[in-house]
Short mmCIF file of N, CA and C in Angstrom, two decimals:
data_model
loop_
_atom_site.label_atom_id
_atom_site.label_comp_id
_atom_site.label_asym_id
_atom_site.label_seq_id
_atom_site.Cartn_x
_atom_site.Cartn_y
_atom_site.Cartn_z
N GLN A 1 -34.36 -51.92 -45.72
CA GLN A 1 -34.19 -50.60 -46.44
C GLN A 1 -34.84 -49.67 -45.75
N VAL A 2 -33.95 -48.44 -45.87
CA VAL A 2 -34.40 -46.99 -45.06
C VAL A 2 -33.98 -46.17 -46.12
N GLN A 3 -34.83 -45.16 -46.44
CA GLN A 3 -34.90 -44.14 -47.33
C GLN A 3 -35.07 -42.89 -46.65
N LEU A 4 -34.42 -41.75 -46.88
CA LEU A 4 -34.79 -40.34 -46.30
C LEU A 4 -34.99 -39.47 -47.15
N VAL A 5 -35.86 -38.43 -47.08
CA VAL A 5 -36.32 -37.68 -48.12
C VAL A 5 -36.29 -36.25 -47.46
N GLU A 6 -35.37 -35.24 -47.95
CA GLU A 6 -35.24 -34.20 -47.37
C GLU A 6 -36.11 -33.12 -48.14
N SER A 7 -36.66 -32.16 -47.45
CA SER A 7 -37.53 -30.78 -47.96
C SER A 7 -37.34 -29.62 -47.22
N GLY A 8 -37.83 -28.64 -48.13
CA GLY A 8 -37.87 -27.43 -47.12
C GLY A 8 -36.63 -26.51 -47.57
N GLY A 9 -35.80 -26.79 -48.54
CA GLY A 9 -34.61 -26.17 -48.93
C GLY A 9 -35.24 -25.01 -49.99
N GLY A 10 -34.27 -24.13 -50.16
CA GLY A 10 -34.65 -22.84 -51.09
C GLY A 10 -33.73 -21.67 -51.14
N LEU A 11 -34.58 -20.47 -51.58
CA LEU A 11 -33.66 -19.35 -51.56
C LEU A 11 -33.92 -18.49 -50.52
N VAL A 12 -33.44 -17.73 -49.61
CA VAL A 12 -33.83 -16.85 -48.72
C VAL A 12 -32.43 -15.84 -48.48
N GLN A 13 -33.15 -14.62 -48.04
CA GLN A 13 -31.92 -13.51 -47.85
C GLN A 13 -31.49 -13.86 -46.66
N ALA A 14 -30.20 -12.87 -46.40
CA ALA A 14 -29.58 -13.13 -45.31
C ALA A 14 -30.19 -12.49 -44.26
N GLY A 15 -30.17 -13.22 -43.07
CA GLY A 15 -31.15 -12.92 -41.74
C GLY A 15 -32.43 -13.76 -41.77
N GLY A 16 -32.56 -14.36 -42.75
CA GLY A 16 -34.11 -14.93 -43.07
C GLY A 16 -34.08 -16.31 -42.15
N SER A 17 -35.14 -17.03 -42.38
CA SER A 17 -35.26 -18.59 -41.84
C SER A 17 -35.91 -19.52 -42.76
N LEU A 18 -35.16 -20.70 -42.56
CA LEU A 18 -35.93 -22.04 -43.27
C LEU A 18 -36.06 -22.96 -42.38
N ARG A 19 -37.07 -24.16 -42.85
CA ARG A 19 -37.06 -25.10 -41.77
C ARG A 19 -37.12 -26.36 -42.81
N LEU A 20 -35.96 -27.24 -42.42
CA LEU A 20 -35.65 -28.38 -43.14
C LEU A 20 -36.40 -29.67 -42.55
N SER A 21 -36.94 -30.26 -43.40
CA SER A 21 -37.45 -31.88 -42.85
C SER A 21 -37.01 -32.68 -43.72
N CYS A 22 -36.92 -33.99 -42.83
CA CYS A 22 -36.41 -35.17 -43.51
C CYS A 22 -37.03 -36.56 -42.97
N ALA A 23 -37.74 -37.03 -43.82
CA ALA A 23 -38.69 -38.26 -43.64
C ALA A 23 -38.00 -39.83 -43.83
N ALA A 24 -38.10 -40.29 -42.71
CA ALA A 24 -37.25 -41.56 -42.81
C ALA A 24 -38.46 -42.76 -43.28
N SER A 25 -38.23 -43.60 -44.01
CA SER A 25 -39.38 -44.90 -44.19
C SER A 25 -38.50 -45.94 -44.56
N GLY A 26 -39.39 -46.88 -44.38
CA GLY A 26 -38.84 -48.29 -44.42
C GLY A 26 -38.93 -49.25 -43.26
N SER A 27 -38.20 -50.35 -43.36
CA SER A 27 -38.30 -51.27 -42.41
C SER A 27 -37.47 -51.10 -41.00
N ILE A 28 -37.92 -50.01 -40.57
CA ILE A 28 -37.28 -49.57 -39.31
C ILE A 28 -37.48 -49.86 -38.12
N PHE A 29 -36.74 -50.51 -37.43
CA PHE A 29 -36.95 -51.01 -35.98
C PHE A 29 -36.89 -49.88 -34.74
N SER A 30 -35.60 -49.11 -35.18
CA SER A 30 -35.30 -48.00 -34.35
C SER A 30 -34.33 -47.04 -34.74
N ILE A 31 -34.29 -45.80 -34.60
CA ILE A 31 -33.37 -44.86 -35.03
C ILE A 31 -32.49 -44.38 -33.77
N ALA A 32 -31.22 -44.58 -33.75
CA ALA A 32 -30.67 -43.97 -32.67
C ALA A 32 -30.13 -42.67 -32.65
N ALA A 33 -29.84 -42.51 -33.72
CA ALA A 33 -29.39 -40.78 -34.01
C ALA A 33 -29.75 -40.37 -35.69
N MET A 34 -30.06 -39.28 -35.35
CA MET A 34 -30.17 -38.68 -36.77
C MET A 34 -29.46 -37.17 -36.75
N GLY A 35 -29.11 -36.51 -37.97
CA GLY A 35 -28.01 -35.41 -37.97
C GLY A 35 -28.37 -34.86 -39.40
N TRP A 36 -27.89 -33.85 -39.37
CA TRP A 36 -27.81 -32.82 -40.70
C TRP A 36 -26.42 -32.55 -41.00
N TYR A 37 -25.88 -32.56 -42.19
CA TYR A 37 -24.83 -32.19 -42.69
C TYR A 37 -24.63 -31.85 -44.05
N ARG A 38 -24.09 -30.63 -44.46
CA ARG A 38 -23.78 -29.82 -45.27
C ARG A 38 -22.58 -29.84 -46.18
N GLN A 39 -22.82 -29.66 -47.29
CA GLN A 39 -21.36 -29.57 -48.40
C GLN A 39 -21.85 -28.16 -49.38
N ALA A 40 -20.89 -27.23 -49.22
CA ALA A 40 -20.74 -26.45 -50.10
C ALA A 40 -19.88 -26.74 -51.43
N PRO A 41 -19.80 -25.88 -53.04
CA PRO A 41 -18.93 -26.09 -53.99
C PRO A 41 -17.69 -26.31 -53.48
N GLY A 42 -16.67 -27.30 -53.85
CA GLY A 42 -15.26 -27.18 -53.33
C GLY A 42 -14.90 -27.19 -51.79
N LYS A 43 -16.03 -27.39 -50.87
CA LYS A 43 -15.75 -27.71 -49.68
C LYS A 43 -15.95 -29.26 -49.28
N GLN A 44 -15.40 -29.75 -48.14
CA GLN A 44 -15.90 -31.19 -47.56
C GLN A 44 -17.23 -30.92 -46.91
N ARG A 45 -17.46 -32.20 -46.86
CA ARG A 45 -18.87 -32.29 -46.21
C ARG A 45 -18.80 -32.03 -44.71
N GLU A 46 -19.35 -31.36 -44.09
CA GLU A 46 -19.29 -31.21 -42.52
C GLU A 46 -20.64 -31.42 -41.74
N LEU A 47 -20.14 -31.66 -40.52
CA LEU A 47 -21.64 -31.93 -39.65
C LEU A 47 -22.14 -30.64 -39.61
N VAL A 48 -23.56 -30.42 -39.14
CA VAL A 48 -24.10 -29.29 -39.01
C VAL A 48 -24.66 -29.67 -37.40
N ALA A 49 -25.60 -30.68 -37.09
CA ALA A 49 -26.14 -30.90 -36.03
C ALA A 49 -26.62 -32.49 -35.95
N THR A 50 -26.39 -33.03 -34.67
CA THR A 50 -27.19 -34.34 -34.55
C THR A 50 -28.06 -34.41 -33.21
N VAL A 51 -28.96 -35.52 -33.35
CA VAL A 51 -29.79 -35.62 -32.11
C VAL A 51 -30.19 -37.07 -32.20
N THR A 52 -30.14 -37.64 -30.86
CA THR A 52 -30.37 -39.00 -30.48
C THR A 52 -31.90 -39.38 -29.95
N SER A 53 -32.13 -40.51 -30.01
CA SER A 53 -33.37 -40.72 -29.64
C SER A 53 -34.02 -40.28 -28.36
N ASP A 54 -33.10 -39.84 -27.52
CA ASP A 54 -33.33 -39.47 -26.15
C ASP A 54 -33.33 -37.63 -26.23
N SER A 55 -33.10 -37.37 -27.50
CA SER A 55 -33.13 -35.85 -27.59
C SER A 55 -32.06 -34.97 -27.24
N SER A 56 -30.75 -35.71 -27.10
CA SER A 56 -29.45 -35.34 -26.82
C SER A 56 -28.89 -34.71 -27.99
N THR A 57 -28.39 -33.48 -28.22
CA THR A 57 -28.21 -32.74 -29.28
C THR A 57 -26.76 -32.34 -29.56
N ASN A 58 -26.05 -32.26 -30.60
CA ASN A 58 -24.88 -31.50 -30.67
C ASN A 58 -24.65 -30.82 -31.79
N TYR A 59 -24.26 -29.56 -32.03
CA TYR A 59 -23.96 -28.64 -33.01
C TYR A 59 -22.51 -28.03 -33.25
N ALA A 60 -22.53 -27.94 -34.62
CA ALA A 60 -21.36 -27.47 -34.97
C ALA A 60 -21.16 -26.00 -34.66
N ASN A 61 -20.24 -25.61 -34.04
CA ASN A 61 -20.04 -24.22 -33.45
C ASN A 61 -20.29 -23.01 -34.42
N SER A 62 -20.38 -23.34 -35.65
CA SER A 62 -20.78 -22.28 -36.64
C SER A 62 -22.35 -21.81 -36.60
N VAL A 63 -23.07 -22.99 -36.25
CA VAL A 63 -24.35 -22.73 -36.06
C VAL A 63 -25.16 -22.59 -34.80
N LYS A 64 -24.31 -22.80 -33.70
CA LYS A 64 -24.98 -22.74 -32.29
C LYS A 64 -25.51 -21.30 -32.03
N GLY A 65 -26.74 -21.51 -31.78
CA GLY A 65 -27.59 -20.16 -31.09
C GLY A 65 -28.17 -19.83 -32.48
N ARG A 66 -28.31 -20.35 -33.50
CA ARG A 66 -29.02 -19.94 -34.79
C ARG A 66 -29.74 -21.17 -35.24
N PHE A 67 -29.18 -22.45 -35.28
CA PHE A 67 -30.00 -23.57 -35.63
C PHE A 67 -30.28 -24.50 -34.71
N THR A 68 -31.88 -25.01 -34.70
CA THR A 68 -32.09 -26.17 -33.79
C THR A 68 -32.71 -27.38 -34.34
N ILE A 69 -32.10 -28.26 -34.06
CA ILE A 69 -32.55 -29.59 -34.61
C ILE A 69 -33.47 -30.40 -33.59
N SER A 70 -34.10 -31.15 -34.10
CA SER A 70 -35.41 -32.00 -33.37
C SER A 70 -35.87 -33.04 -34.30
N ARG A 71 -36.49 -34.06 -33.51
CA ARG A 71 -37.20 -35.15 -34.33
C ARG A 71 -38.24 -35.48 -33.80
N ASP A 72 -39.14 -36.16 -34.49
CA ASP A 72 -40.40 -36.59 -34.22
C ASP A 72 -40.15 -38.03 -34.12
N ASN A 73 -40.13 -38.93 -33.09
CA ASN A 73 -39.64 -40.29 -33.29
C ASN A 73 -40.94 -41.21 -33.51
N ALA A 74 -42.07 -40.61 -33.15
CA ALA A 74 -43.05 -41.48 -33.68
C ALA A 74 -43.23 -41.12 -35.21
N LYS A 75 -42.76 -40.32 -35.86
CA LYS A 75 -42.94 -40.13 -37.39
C LYS A 75 -41.75 -40.42 -38.06
N ASN A 76 -40.75 -40.77 -37.17
CA ASN A 76 -39.38 -40.83 -37.88
C ASN A 76 -38.83 -39.65 -38.73
N THR A 77 -39.10 -38.68 -38.28
CA THR A 77 -38.99 -37.46 -39.15
C THR A 77 -37.74 -36.45 -38.29
N LEU A 78 -37.13 -35.98 -39.22
CA LEU A 78 -35.91 -34.92 -38.62
C LEU A 78 -36.53 -33.42 -39.10
N TYR A 79 -36.06 -32.51 -38.19
CA TYR A 79 -36.07 -31.42 -38.62
C TYR A 79 -34.99 -30.47 -38.18
N LEU A 80 -34.84 -29.46 -39.04
CA LEU A 80 -33.61 -28.32 -38.86
C LEU A 80 -34.13 -26.88 -38.93
N GLN A 81 -34.32 -26.00 -37.75
CA GLN A 81 -34.87 -24.70 -38.16
C GLN A 81 -33.63 -23.90 -37.92
N MET A 82 -33.54 -23.23 -38.87
CA MET A 82 -32.08 -22.43 -39.22
C MET A 82 -33.04 -20.95 -39.43
N ASN A 83 -32.37 -20.15 -38.24
CA ASN A 83 -32.59 -18.89 -38.23
C ASN A 83 -31.24 -17.84 -38.34
N SER A 84 -31.52 -16.71 -38.62
CA SER A 84 -30.47 -15.77 -38.64
C SER A 84 -29.32 -16.25 -39.85
N LEU A 85 -29.91 -16.59 -40.90
CA LEU A 85 -29.20 -17.41 -42.04
C LEU A 85 -28.17 -16.43 -42.55
N LYS A 86 -26.99 -16.92 -42.96
CA LYS A 86 -25.60 -15.99 -43.46
C LYS A 86 -25.50 -16.69 -44.53
N PRO A 87 -24.82 -15.72 -45.77
CA PRO A 87 -24.48 -16.37 -47.02
C PRO A 87 -23.42 -17.70 -46.74
N GLU A 88 -22.58 -17.94 -45.74
CA GLU A 88 -21.85 -18.95 -45.74
C GLU A 88 -22.73 -20.30 -45.23
N ASP A 89 -24.03 -20.17 -45.13
CA ASP A 89 -24.62 -21.32 -44.95
C ASP A 89 -25.36 -21.98 -46.07
N THR A 90 -25.02 -21.29 -46.98
CA THR A 90 -25.16 -21.84 -48.50
C THR A 90 -24.51 -23.16 -48.83
N ALA A 91 -25.27 -24.03 -49.04
CA ALA A 91 -24.76 -25.25 -49.21
C ALA A 91 -25.97 -26.37 -49.73
N VAL A 92 -25.58 -27.81 -50.10
CA VAL A 92 -26.77 -28.64 -50.11
C VAL A 92 -26.41 -29.32 -48.56
N TYR A 93 -27.70 -29.49 -48.06
CA TYR A 93 -27.92 -30.08 -46.81
C TYR A 93 -28.39 -31.64 -46.96
N TYR A 94 -27.52 -32.32 -46.39
CA TYR A 94 -28.07 -34.07 -46.02
C TYR A 94 -28.62 -34.40 -44.85
N CYS A 95 -29.74 -35.14 -44.83
CA CYS A 95 -29.77 -35.60 -43.52
C CYS A 95 -29.20 -37.27 -43.47
N ASN A 96 -29.08 -37.57 -42.20
CA ASN A 96 -28.66 -39.00 -42.19
C ASN A 96 -29.14 -39.68 -40.99
N ALA A 97 -29.22 -40.94 -41.00
CA ALA A 97 -29.89 -41.75 -39.92
C ALA A 97 -29.11 -42.90 -39.58
N ASP A 98 -29.06 -43.36 -38.29
CA ASP A 98 -28.32 -44.55 -38.10
C ASP A 98 -29.08 -45.24 -37.08
N GLY A 99 -29.39 -46.52 -37.20
CA GLY A 99 -30.36 -47.13 -36.26
C GLY A 99 -30.27 -48.87 -36.76
N ARG A 100 -31.51 -49.51 -36.54
CA ARG A 100 -31.67 -50.77 -36.86
C ARG A 100 -32.58 -51.06 -37.68
N LEU A 101 -32.72 -51.97 -38.47
CA LEU A 101 -33.88 -52.37 -39.05
C LEU A 101 -34.29 -53.69 -39.28
N TYR A 102 -35.55 -54.20 -39.54
CA TYR A 102 -35.79 -55.50 -39.59
C TYR A 102 -35.35 -56.35 -40.75
N ALA A 103 -34.88 -57.21 -40.27
CA ALA A 103 -34.40 -58.16 -41.26
C ALA A 103 -34.77 -59.58 -41.24
N SER A 104 -34.73 -60.50 -41.87
CA SER A 104 -35.16 -61.98 -42.43
C SER A 104 -34.96 -62.69 -40.80
N GLY A 105 -35.97 -63.36 -40.52
CA GLY A 105 -35.98 -64.20 -39.62
C GLY A 105 -35.79 -63.56 -38.26
N GLY A 106 -36.45 -62.44 -38.12
CA GLY A 106 -36.65 -61.31 -36.87
C GLY A 106 -35.27 -60.85 -36.54
N VAL A 107 -34.09 -60.83 -37.52
CA VAL A 107 -32.69 -60.03 -37.06
C VAL A 107 -33.04 -58.79 -37.05
N ARG A 108 -32.16 -58.18 -36.14
CA ARG A 108 -32.22 -56.47 -36.48
C ARG A 108 -30.72 -55.98 -36.70
N ARG A 109 -30.67 -55.71 -38.08
CA ARG A 109 -29.39 -55.20 -38.57
C ARG A 109 -29.27 -53.74 -38.33
N PRO A 110 -28.02 -53.56 -38.12
CA PRO A 110 -27.67 -51.99 -38.23
C PRO A 110 -27.74 -51.36 -39.64
N PHE A 111 -28.11 -49.95 -39.67
CA PHE A 111 -27.96 -49.12 -40.99
C PHE A 111 -27.69 -48.01 -40.90
N THR A 112 -27.04 -47.42 -41.77
CA THR A 112 -26.91 -45.95 -42.07
C THR A 112 -27.59 -45.38 -43.41
N SER A 113 -28.34 -44.63 -43.37
CA SER A 113 -28.75 -43.98 -44.54
C SER A 113 -28.66 -42.33 -44.72
N TRP A 114 -28.49 -42.13 -46.18
CA TRP A 114 -28.55 -40.73 -46.56
C TRP A 114 -29.66 -40.21 -47.35
N GLY A 115 -29.93 -39.13 -47.28
CA GLY A 115 -31.08 -38.53 -48.41
C GLY A 115 -30.14 -38.09 -49.36
N GLN A 116 -31.15 -37.66 -50.46
CA GLN A 116 -30.53 -37.01 -51.69
C GLN A 116 -29.88 -35.59 -51.50
N GLY A 117 -30.22 -34.90 -50.34
CA GLY A 117 -30.01 -33.58 -50.33
C GLY A 117 -31.02 -32.65 -50.54
N THR A 118 -30.96 -31.42 -50.13
CA THR A 118 -31.74 -29.96 -50.56
C THR A 118 -30.75 -29.18 -50.59
N GLN A 119 -31.39 -28.15 -51.50
CA GLN A 119 -30.19 -26.98 -51.64
C GLN A 119 -30.62 -25.68 -50.96
N VAL A 120 -29.74 -25.22 -50.18
CA VAL A 120 -30.24 -23.88 -49.49
C VAL A 120 -29.32 -22.68 -49.88
N THR A 121 -29.98 -21.67 -50.20
CA THR A 121 -28.81 -20.71 -50.63
C THR A 121 -29.42 -19.12 -50.12
N VAL A 122 -28.39 -18.62 -49.59
CA VAL A 122 -28.69 -17.70 -48.84
C VAL A 122 -27.92 -16.34 -49.50
N SER A 123 -28.39 -15.31 -49.68
CA SER A 123 -27.99 -14.28 -50.56
C SER A 123 -28.46 -12.81 -49.73
N SER A 124 -27.49 -11.82 -49.74
CA SER A 124 -27.69 -10.80 -49.33
C SER A 124 -28.75 -9.60 -49.94
#
């Protein structure tokens, strides 16, 4: 089993910054990719950014140039540095991990795990 716990959300004024963290724990063999998603009230959950184990990144167009995703592979921790925040960034932010976990008999099974989310509110 793999669990993800997000932290770092809060209330910030437009133009400010926040840094989100997501710590993965459990019987992890490897994590191929991690990502941040967000969901605002009345909206669908959308991809914000992803990063692979070799540090290849992808960003939603709406956050390019403002957000930076990174990961510490040794700590199985994901980060999202958010700068120049806008009110439209207000949402619950969720982290996601895809990888392989240890199972009985030395089997390594794929997994997908989601955190509980952390609220980010940006005001003027």
